[in-house]
mmCIF file of C-alpha atoms in Angstrom:
data_model
loop_
_atom_site.group_PDB
_atom_site.id
_atom_site.type_symbol
_atom_site.label_atom_id
_atom_site.label_comp_id
_atom_site.label_asym_id
_atom_site.label_seq_id
_atom_site.Cartn_x
_atom_site.Cartn_y
_atom_site.Cartn_z
ATOM 1 C CA MET Y 1 155.288 121.281 71.450
ATOM 2 C CA THR Y 2 154.171 121.963 75.021
ATOM 3 C CA LYS Y 3 153.970 118.975 77.346
ATOM 4 C CA PRO Y 4 150.674 118.159 79.091
ATOM 5 C CA PRO Y 5 150.602 119.028 82.818
ATOM 6 C CA LEU Y 6 150.920 116.272 85.405
ATOM 7 C CA THR Y 7 150.878 116.501 89.193
ATOM 8 C CA ILE Y 8 152.950 113.747 90.814
ATOM 9 C CA TYR Y 9 152.073 113.036 94.426
ATOM 10 C CA LEU Y 10 155.163 111.576 96.058
ATOM 11 C CA ALA Y 11 154.562 109.473 99.148
ATOM 12 C CA ALA Y 12 156.660 109.997 102.262
ATOM 13 C CA PRO Y 13 157.894 107.783 103.773
ATOM 14 C CA ARG Y 14 158.790 105.602 100.783
ATOM 15 C CA GLY Y 15 161.653 103.335 99.752
ATOM 16 C CA PHE Y 16 164.416 102.056 102.026
ATOM 17 C CA CYS Y 17 163.592 101.316 105.650
ATOM 18 C CA ALA Y 18 166.138 101.063 108.490
ATOM 19 C CA GLY Y 19 166.287 97.241 108.272
ATOM 20 C CA VAL Y 20 167.067 97.270 104.537
ATOM 21 C CA ASP Y 21 169.568 100.098 104.951
ATOM 22 C CA ARG Y 22 171.343 98.074 107.672
ATOM 23 C CA ALA Y 23 171.369 94.847 105.622
ATOM 24 C CA ILE Y 24 172.967 96.521 102.587
ATOM 25 C CA LYS Y 25 175.491 98.268 104.836
ATOM 26 C CA ILE Y 26 176.376 94.876 106.385
ATOM 27 C CA VAL Y 27 177.275 93.413 102.966
ATOM 28 C CA GLU Y 28 179.318 96.494 102.004
ATOM 29 C CA MET Y 29 181.177 96.538 105.344
ATOM 30 C CA ALA Y 30 181.856 92.785 105.098
ATOM 31 C CA LEU Y 31 183.393 93.306 101.636
ATOM 32 C CA THR Y 32 185.554 96.122 103.036
ATOM 33 C CA LYS Y 33 186.642 94.038 106.042
ATOM 34 C CA TRP Y 34 187.234 90.622 104.426
ATOM 35 C CA GLY Y 35 187.480 91.450 100.712
ATOM 36 C CA ALA Y 36 185.628 89.668 97.909
ATOM 37 C CA PRO Y 37 184.006 87.273 97.617
ATOM 38 C CA VAL Y 38 181.542 87.464 100.488
ATOM 39 C CA TYR Y 39 178.641 85.017 100.234
ATOM 40 C CA VAL Y 40 175.025 85.988 100.918
ATOM 41 C CA ARG Y 41 172.397 83.330 101.591
ATOM 42 C CA HIS Y 42 169.271 84.393 99.673
ATOM 43 C CA GLU Y 43 168.791 87.904 98.213
ATOM 44 C CA ILE Y 44 169.887 90.319 100.941
ATOM 45 C CA VAL Y 45 166.717 92.324 100.179
ATOM 46 C CA HIS Y 46 164.115 91.791 97.465
ATOM 47 C CA ASN Y 47 165.364 94.198 94.820
ATOM 48 C CA LYS Y 48 167.251 93.227 91.638
ATOM 49 C CA TYR Y 49 168.989 96.607 91.299
ATOM 50 C CA VAL Y 50 170.378 96.378 94.860
ATOM 51 C CA VAL Y 51 171.433 92.743 94.417
ATOM 52 C CA ASP Y 52 173.147 93.455 91.065
ATOM 53 C CA ASP Y 53 174.990 96.427 92.581
ATOM 54 C CA LEU Y 54 176.313 94.257 95.431
ATOM 55 C CA LYS Y 55 177.259 91.473 92.974
ATOM 56 C CA ALA Y 56 179.363 94.000 91.070
ATOM 57 C CA LYS Y 57 181.172 94.818 94.338
ATOM 58 C CA GLY Y 58 181.996 91.145 95.008
ATOM 59 C CA ALA Y 59 178.989 89.626 96.788
ATOM 60 C CA VAL Y 60 177.975 86.115 95.685
ATOM 61 C CA PHE Y 61 174.302 85.258 96.217
ATOM 62 C CA VAL Y 62 173.349 81.638 96.901
ATOM 63 C CA GLU Y 63 170.165 79.922 98.050
ATOM 64 C CA GLU Y 64 171.644 77.468 100.548
ATOM 65 C CA LEU Y 65 174.511 77.395 103.011
ATOM 66 C CA SER Y 66 175.752 74.225 101.298
ATOM 67 C CA ASP Y 67 176.582 76.426 98.262
ATOM 68 C CA CYS Y 68 179.144 78.386 100.349
ATOM 69 C CA PRO Y 69 182.784 77.436 100.920
ATOM 70 C CA ASP Y 70 183.962 77.065 104.542
ATOM 71 C CA ASP Y 71 186.707 79.687 104.236
ATOM 72 C CA ARG Y 72 184.676 82.740 103.163
ATOM 73 C CA PRO Y 73 182.255 84.852 105.228
ATOM 74 C CA VAL Y 74 178.520 84.336 104.718
ATOM 75 C CA ILE Y 75 175.722 86.798 105.442
ATOM 76 C CA PHE Y 76 172.108 85.870 106.210
ATOM 77 C CA SER Y 77 169.451 88.025 104.531
ATOM 78 C CA ALA Y 78 167.280 90.705 106.164
ATOM 79 C CA HIS Y 79 164.269 88.360 106.069
ATOM 80 C CA GLY Y 80 165.757 86.019 108.679
ATOM 81 C CA VAL Y 81 166.700 82.334 108.560
ATOM 82 C CA PRO Y 82 165.639 79.143 110.366
ATOM 83 C CA LYS Y 83 167.651 78.420 113.522
ATOM 84 C CA SER Y 84 169.295 75.438 111.780
ATOM 85 C CA VAL Y 85 171.219 77.753 109.394
ATOM 86 C CA PRO Y 86 173.501 79.570 111.899
ATOM 87 C CA GLN Y 87 173.885 76.245 113.741
ATOM 88 C CA ALA Y 88 175.171 74.628 110.529
ATOM 89 C CA ALA Y 89 177.502 77.594 109.864
ATOM 90 C CA ALA Y 90 178.922 77.338 113.403
ATOM 91 C CA ALA Y 91 179.426 73.573 112.984
ATOM 92 C CA ARG Y 92 181.488 74.299 109.852
ATOM 93 C CA GLU Y 93 183.438 77.015 111.760
ATOM 94 C CA MET Y 94 182.412 79.620 109.185
ATOM 95 C CA ILE Y 95 182.471 83.362 109.739
ATOM 96 C CA TYR Y 96 178.824 84.400 109.484
ATOM 97 C CA VAL Y 97 176.989 87.692 109.940
ATOM 98 C CA ASP Y 98 173.258 87.822 110.574
ATOM 99 C CA ALA Y 99 171.608 90.713 108.685
ATOM 100 C CA THR Y 100 168.111 89.789 109.896
ATOM 101 C CA CYS Y 101 166.072 92.954 110.445
ATOM 102 C CA PRO Y 102 165.845 93.595 114.214
ATOM 103 C CA LEU Y 103 162.050 93.810 113.901
ATOM 104 C CA VAL Y 104 161.981 90.289 112.426
ATOM 105 C CA SER Y 105 164.353 89.114 115.174
ATOM 106 C CA LYS Y 106 161.822 90.505 117.684
ATOM 107 C CA VAL Y 107 159.187 88.141 116.236
ATOM 108 C CA HIS Y 108 161.672 85.222 116.467
ATOM 109 C CA ILE Y 109 162.326 85.996 120.153
ATOM 110 C CA GLU Y 110 158.579 86.293 120.787
ATOM 111 C CA ALA Y 111 157.914 82.892 119.175
ATOM 112 C CA GLN Y 112 160.640 81.260 121.281
ATOM 113 C CA ARG Y 113 159.305 82.875 124.471
ATOM 114 C CA HIS Y 114 155.785 81.552 123.815
ATOM 115 C CA ALA Y 115 157.166 78.083 123.030
ATOM 116 C CA ASP Y 116 159.154 78.134 126.279
ATOM 117 C CA ASN Y 117 155.839 78.803 128.047
ATOM 118 C CA GLY Y 118 154.334 75.713 126.399
ATOM 119 C CA LEU Y 119 152.250 77.541 123.794
ATOM 120 C CA GLN Y 120 151.845 76.357 120.198
ATOM 121 C CA MET Y 121 152.264 79.167 117.650
ATOM 122 C CA ILE Y 122 150.071 80.283 114.769
ATOM 123 C CA MET Y 123 151.834 82.476 112.214
ATOM 124 C CA ILE Y 124 149.895 84.829 109.934
ATOM 125 C CA GLY Y 125 152.027 84.989 106.796
ATOM 126 C CA HIS Y 126 152.615 83.934 103.201
ATOM 127 C CA GLU Y 127 153.714 80.370 102.549
ATOM 128 C CA GLY Y 128 157.175 80.171 100.970
ATOM 129 C CA HIS Y 129 158.167 83.757 101.840
ATOM 130 C CA PRO Y 130 161.709 83.802 103.328
ATOM 131 C CA GLU Y 131 160.529 85.629 106.454
ATOM 132 C CA THR Y 132 157.812 83.036 107.078
ATOM 133 C CA ILE Y 133 160.289 80.176 106.540
ATOM 134 C CA GLY Y 134 162.757 81.858 108.920
ATOM 135 C CA THR Y 135 160.195 82.479 111.674
ATOM 136 C CA MET Y 136 158.627 79.010 111.444
ATOM 137 C CA GLY Y 137 162.163 77.569 111.480
ATOM 138 C CA GLN Y 138 162.832 79.028 114.946
ATOM 139 C CA LEU Y 139 160.868 76.176 116.511
ATOM 140 C CA PRO Y 140 160.634 72.420 115.921
ATOM 141 C CA GLU Y 141 158.387 71.015 113.172
ATOM 142 C CA GLY Y 142 154.690 71.324 114.039
ATOM 143 C CA GLU Y 143 155.189 74.005 116.699
ATOM 144 C CA VAL Y 144 154.296 76.828 114.282
ATOM 145 C CA LEU Y 145 151.148 76.530 112.159
ATOM 146 C CA LEU Y 146 150.712 78.835 109.148
ATOM 147 C CA VAL Y 147 147.514 80.756 108.434
ATOM 148 C CA GLU Y 148 147.356 82.823 105.223
ATOM 149 C CA THR Y 149 143.685 83.827 105.028
ATOM 150 C CA VAL Y 150 140.514 84.047 107.145
ATOM 151 C CA GLU Y 151 139.356 80.875 105.352
ATOM 152 C CA ASP Y 152 142.352 78.987 106.815
ATOM 153 C CA VAL Y 153 141.328 79.679 110.420
ATOM 154 C CA PRO Y 154 138.509 77.071 110.728
ATOM 155 C CA LYS Y 155 140.805 74.431 109.165
ATOM 156 C CA VAL Y 156 143.858 74.862 111.406
ATOM 157 C CA ALA Y 157 144.377 71.790 113.635
ATOM 158 C CA VAL Y 158 145.835 72.824 116.994
ATOM 159 C CA ARG Y 159 147.130 70.693 119.842
ATOM 160 C CA ASP Y 160 145.309 72.538 122.624
ATOM 161 C CA PRO Y 161 142.964 75.501 121.931
ATOM 162 C CA LEU Y 162 143.722 76.893 125.399
ATOM 163 C CA ARG Y 163 147.496 77.034 124.855
ATOM 164 C CA LEU Y 164 148.046 79.113 121.714
ATOM 165 C CA ALA Y 165 149.783 82.323 120.640
ATOM 166 C CA PHE Y 166 150.066 84.105 117.293
ATOM 167 C CA VAL Y 167 152.688 86.173 115.461
ATOM 168 C CA THR Y 168 152.529 87.889 112.065
ATOM 169 C CA GLN Y 169 154.878 88.387 109.126
ATOM 170 C CA THR Y 170 156.192 91.948 109.470
ATOM 171 C CA THR Y 171 155.567 92.967 105.834
ATOM 172 C CA LEU Y 172 151.820 92.298 105.717
ATOM 173 C CA SER Y 173 149.125 94.961 105.504
ATOM 174 C CA VAL Y 174 147.514 95.959 108.792
ATOM 175 C CA ASP Y 175 144.123 95.784 107.066
ATOM 176 C CA ASP Y 176 144.800 92.210 105.897
ATOM 177 C CA THR Y 177 145.645 90.926 109.349
ATOM 178 C CA ILE Y 178 142.771 92.559 111.266
ATOM 179 C CA ASP Y 179 140.193 90.080 109.937
ATOM 180 C CA ILE Y 180 142.484 87.060 110.408
ATOM 181 C CA VAL Y 181 143.291 88.065 114.001
ATOM 182 C CA ALA Y 182 139.561 88.579 114.677
ATOM 183 C CA ALA Y 183 138.801 85.108 113.274
ATOM 184 C CA LEU Y 184 141.554 83.540 115.402
ATOM 185 C CA LYS Y 185 140.270 85.249 118.556
ATOM 186 C CA ALA Y 186 136.693 84.200 117.771
ATOM 187 C CA ARG Y 187 137.698 80.538 117.368
ATOM 188 C CA PHE Y 188 140.372 80.514 120.098
ATOM 189 C CA PRO Y 189 139.367 83.076 122.783
ATOM 190 C CA ALA Y 190 142.427 82.169 124.895
ATOM 191 C CA ILE Y 191 144.966 82.873 122.099
ATOM 192 C CA VAL Y 192 147.812 85.187 123.155
ATOM 193 C CA GLY Y 193 148.815 88.022 120.808
ATOM 194 C CA PRO Y 194 152.034 90.048 120.547
ATOM 195 C CA HIS Y 195 152.721 92.737 123.171
ATOM 196 C CA LYS Y 196 153.081 95.138 120.273
ATOM 197 C CA GLU Y 197 151.921 94.832 116.665
ATOM 198 C CA ASP Y 198 154.361 92.615 114.705
ATOM 199 C CA ILE Y 199 153.787 94.501 111.444
ATOM 200 C CA CYS Y 200 156.774 96.798 111.249
ATOM 201 C CA TYR Y 201 156.610 100.579 111.584
ATOM 202 C CA ALA Y 202 158.008 101.055 108.046
ATOM 203 C CA THR Y 203 155.367 98.808 106.442
ATOM 204 C CA THR Y 204 152.611 100.660 108.319
ATOM 205 C CA ASN Y 205 154.037 104.121 107.532
ATOM 206 C CA ARG Y 206 154.299 103.384 103.798
ATOM 207 C CA GLN Y 207 150.746 102.072 103.746
ATOM 208 C CA GLU Y 208 149.407 105.146 105.576
ATOM 209 C CA ALA Y 209 151.119 107.461 103.055
ATOM 210 C CA VAL Y 210 149.507 105.494 100.199
ATOM 211 C CA LYS Y 211 146.068 105.769 101.850
ATOM 212 C CA ALA Y 212 146.509 109.558 102.050
ATOM 213 C CA MET Y 213 147.745 109.804 98.447
ATOM 214 C CA ALA Y 214 145.491 107.309 96.622
ATOM 215 C CA PRO Y 215 142.199 109.293 96.616
ATOM 216 C CA LYS Y 216 143.949 112.281 94.946
ATOM 217 C CA ALA Y 217 145.570 110.250 92.157
ATOM 218 C CA GLU Y 218 144.030 108.830 88.969
ATOM 219 C CA ALA Y 219 146.833 106.258 88.910
ATOM 220 C CA MET Y 220 149.482 105.034 91.316
ATOM 221 C CA LEU Y 221 152.827 103.325 90.695
ATOM 222 C CA VAL Y 222 154.690 101.364 93.352
ATOM 223 C CA VAL Y 223 158.403 101.006 92.604
ATOM 224 C CA GLY Y 224 159.424 97.585 93.858
ATOM 225 C CA ALA Y 225 160.152 93.957 93.041
ATOM 226 C CA PRO Y 226 157.500 91.343 92.203
ATOM 227 C CA ASN Y 227 158.844 89.104 95.008
ATOM 228 C CA SER Y 228 158.683 91.945 97.565
ATOM 229 C CA SER Y 229 155.777 91.303 99.933
ATOM 230 C CA ASN Y 230 155.587 94.852 101.270
ATOM 231 C CA SER Y 231 155.615 96.314 97.717
ATOM 232 C CA LYS Y 232 152.730 94.086 96.611
ATOM 233 C CA ARG Y 233 150.780 95.091 99.723
ATOM 234 C CA LEU Y 234 151.228 98.782 98.768
ATOM 235 C CA VAL Y 235 149.600 98.105 95.378
ATOM 236 C CA GLU Y 236 146.633 96.455 97.128
ATOM 237 C CA VAL Y 237 146.357 99.260 99.698
ATOM 238 C CA GLY Y 238 146.315 101.821 96.852
ATOM 239 C CA SER Y 239 143.483 100.015 95.076
ATOM 240 C CA ARG Y 240 141.460 99.683 98.274
ATOM 241 C CA ALA Y 241 142.027 103.357 99.134
ATOM 242 C CA GLY Y 242 140.294 104.458 95.946
ATOM 243 C CA CYS Y 243 142.961 104.630 93.231
ATOM 244 C CA ALA Y 244 141.492 103.201 90.003
ATOM 245 C CA TYR Y 245 144.872 102.104 88.576
ATOM 246 C CA SER Y 246 147.485 100.820 91.035
ATOM 247 C CA GLN Y 247 150.487 98.986 89.574
ATOM 248 C CA LEU Y 248 153.909 97.631 90.531
ATOM 249 C CA VAL Y 249 156.925 98.594 88.390
ATOM 250 C CA GLN Y 250 160.562 97.552 88.882
ATOM 251 C CA ARG Y 251 162.058 100.219 86.620
ATOM 252 C CA ALA Y 252 160.921 103.066 84.336
ATOM 253 C CA ALA Y 253 161.022 100.606 81.418
ATOM 254 C CA ASP Y 254 158.059 98.746 82.990
ATOM 255 C CA ILE Y 255 155.654 101.708 82.839
ATOM 256 C CA ASP Y 256 152.559 100.922 80.744
ATOM 257 C CA TRP Y 257 152.071 104.297 79.056
ATOM 258 C CA ARG Y 258 149.026 103.146 77.089
ATOM 259 C CA ALA Y 259 147.182 102.139 80.264
ATOM 260 C CA LEU Y 260 147.966 105.500 81.888
ATOM 261 C CA GLY Y 261 146.624 107.481 78.914
ATOM 262 C CA ASP Y 262 146.306 111.242 79.421
ATOM 263 C CA ILE Y 263 146.276 111.303 83.218
ATOM 264 C CA LYS Y 264 146.528 114.583 85.117
ATOM 265 C CA THR Y 265 147.465 113.184 88.545
ATOM 266 C CA LEU Y 266 149.783 110.320 89.537
ATOM 267 C CA GLY Y 267 150.853 108.886 92.881
ATOM 268 C CA ILE Y 268 154.326 107.366 93.277
ATOM 269 C CA THR Y 269 155.688 105.355 96.187
ATOM 270 C CA ALA Y 270 158.210 102.561 96.674
ATOM 271 C CA GLY Y 271 158.545 99.377 98.688
ATOM 272 C CA ALA Y 272 160.975 99.210 101.602
ATOM 273 C CA SER Y 273 163.740 97.581 99.523
ATOM 274 C CA ALA Y 274 163.611 99.982 96.530
ATOM 275 C CA PRO Y 275 166.410 102.590 96.348
ATOM 276 C CA GLU Y 276 165.620 106.269 95.735
ATOM 277 C CA VAL Y 277 167.594 106.177 92.442
ATOM 278 C CA LEU Y 278 164.857 103.964 90.911
ATOM 279 C CA ILE Y 279 162.098 106.310 92.116
ATOM 280 C CA GLU Y 280 163.921 109.233 90.482
ATOM 281 C CA GLU Y 281 164.310 107.181 87.280
ATOM 282 C CA VAL Y 282 160.519 106.695 87.140
ATOM 283 C CA ILE Y 283 159.850 110.389 87.826
ATOM 284 C CA GLN Y 284 162.359 111.351 85.115
ATOM 285 C CA ALA Y 285 160.461 109.177 82.609
ATOM 286 C CA PHE Y 286 157.323 111.216 83.354
ATOM 287 C CA GLU Y 287 159.233 114.517 83.192
ATOM 288 C CA ASP Y 288 160.342 113.545 79.667
ATOM 289 C CA ARG Y 289 156.655 113.351 78.607
ATOM 290 C CA PHE Y 290 154.819 115.735 80.930
ATOM 291 C CA ASP Y 291 155.205 119.134 82.535
ATOM 292 C CA VAL Y 292 155.513 117.709 86.051
ATOM 293 C CA THR Y 293 154.671 119.391 89.332
ATOM 294 C CA ARG Y 294 155.805 117.414 92.393
ATOM 295 C CA GLU Y 295 153.769 117.423 95.580
ATOM 296 C CA LEU Y 296 154.888 115.598 98.738
ATOM 297 C CA VAL Y 297 152.279 113.623 100.683
ATOM 298 C CA GLU Y 298 153.986 113.126 104.041
ATOM 299 C CA THR Y 299 152.249 111.194 106.815
ATOM 300 C CA ALA Y 300 155.233 110.332 109.044
ATOM 301 C CA VAL Y 301 158.906 111.163 109.550
ATOM 302 C CA GLU Y 302 161.248 108.218 110.094
ATOM 303 C CA ASN Y 303 164.503 108.588 112.015
ATOM 304 C CA VAL Y 304 165.071 104.958 113.023
ATOM 305 C CA GLU Y 305 168.586 103.544 112.667
ATOM 306 C CA PHE Y 306 169.734 100.023 113.502
ATOM 307 C CA LYS Y 307 173.348 99.269 114.467
ATOM 308 C CA VAL Y 308 175.342 96.788 112.414
ATOM 309 C CA PRO Y 309 176.651 93.689 114.258
ATOM 310 C CA ARG Y 310 179.730 94.211 116.445
ATOM 311 C CA VAL Y 311 181.897 91.852 114.321
ATOM 312 C CA LEU Y 312 181.789 94.438 111.513
ATOM 313 C CA ARG Y 313 182.664 97.328 113.815
ATOM 314 C CA GLU Y 314 185.806 95.594 115.067
ATOM 315 C CA PRO Y 315 189.068 95.732 113.053
ATOM 316 C CA ALA Y 316 189.925 92.663 110.966
#
């Protein structure tokens, strides 16, 4: 029986970004240098497949530093940690390696610089997300106020409306933050913004590829984890860009074939912490059922690479 034809539009860029690539490399190099077990505070990146692979190699994932022994190395996740965490590790004389994405670290430095200039911070982000917790934890309690939506802006209680600055979570959608930033500037005309957009290049690039792909596709699948902020934003961007069915899947097993029906065109992308092997797994599932033609939708070429910390480049 002949298979029905299906054109798969494959977004580029998609999947791993330089920060995720670096974080995974840090765990692997730490295991090579110090042997197993190496402890990791919080999921190194938000992807079960990646975490399980590192567990199999000897990484132990914990939620708090108190769950780590003093005599084994600990790694801090790519999302960043409050300032109190490395301070506590140093007090215990632990070996620790910070895998915070350099673009998140940039936001941390920015927040500290504004605070040093006497400005109170407003952070645009999602409550409870590790990156938000890490950024807000760079400064003392009450120095960073969280705003999640435009509706939050009139309610935020600031110390001095003339001495304010804002930063944003790096994994948000550019479209989401535009309205919030506009509302902040309307209420607080003196508010100081970042020198350069906080939303990271990889988040923006993946969203732009989705915007280019979505109008061509009857359905779109985003390969990523349900706790991955940037993956969830890609689903939303796809819907807003005109794709009638935009869904998140972790693995091929999650595909809802009934909902897809007899589609002729499909868009596929992946969040910044999803490995290419999972994207290929999803495409293979469609190739088993359809006569697939692949078409690349490329909107940017990424050649960014971040160095791993010096401690891992030095011999043990």
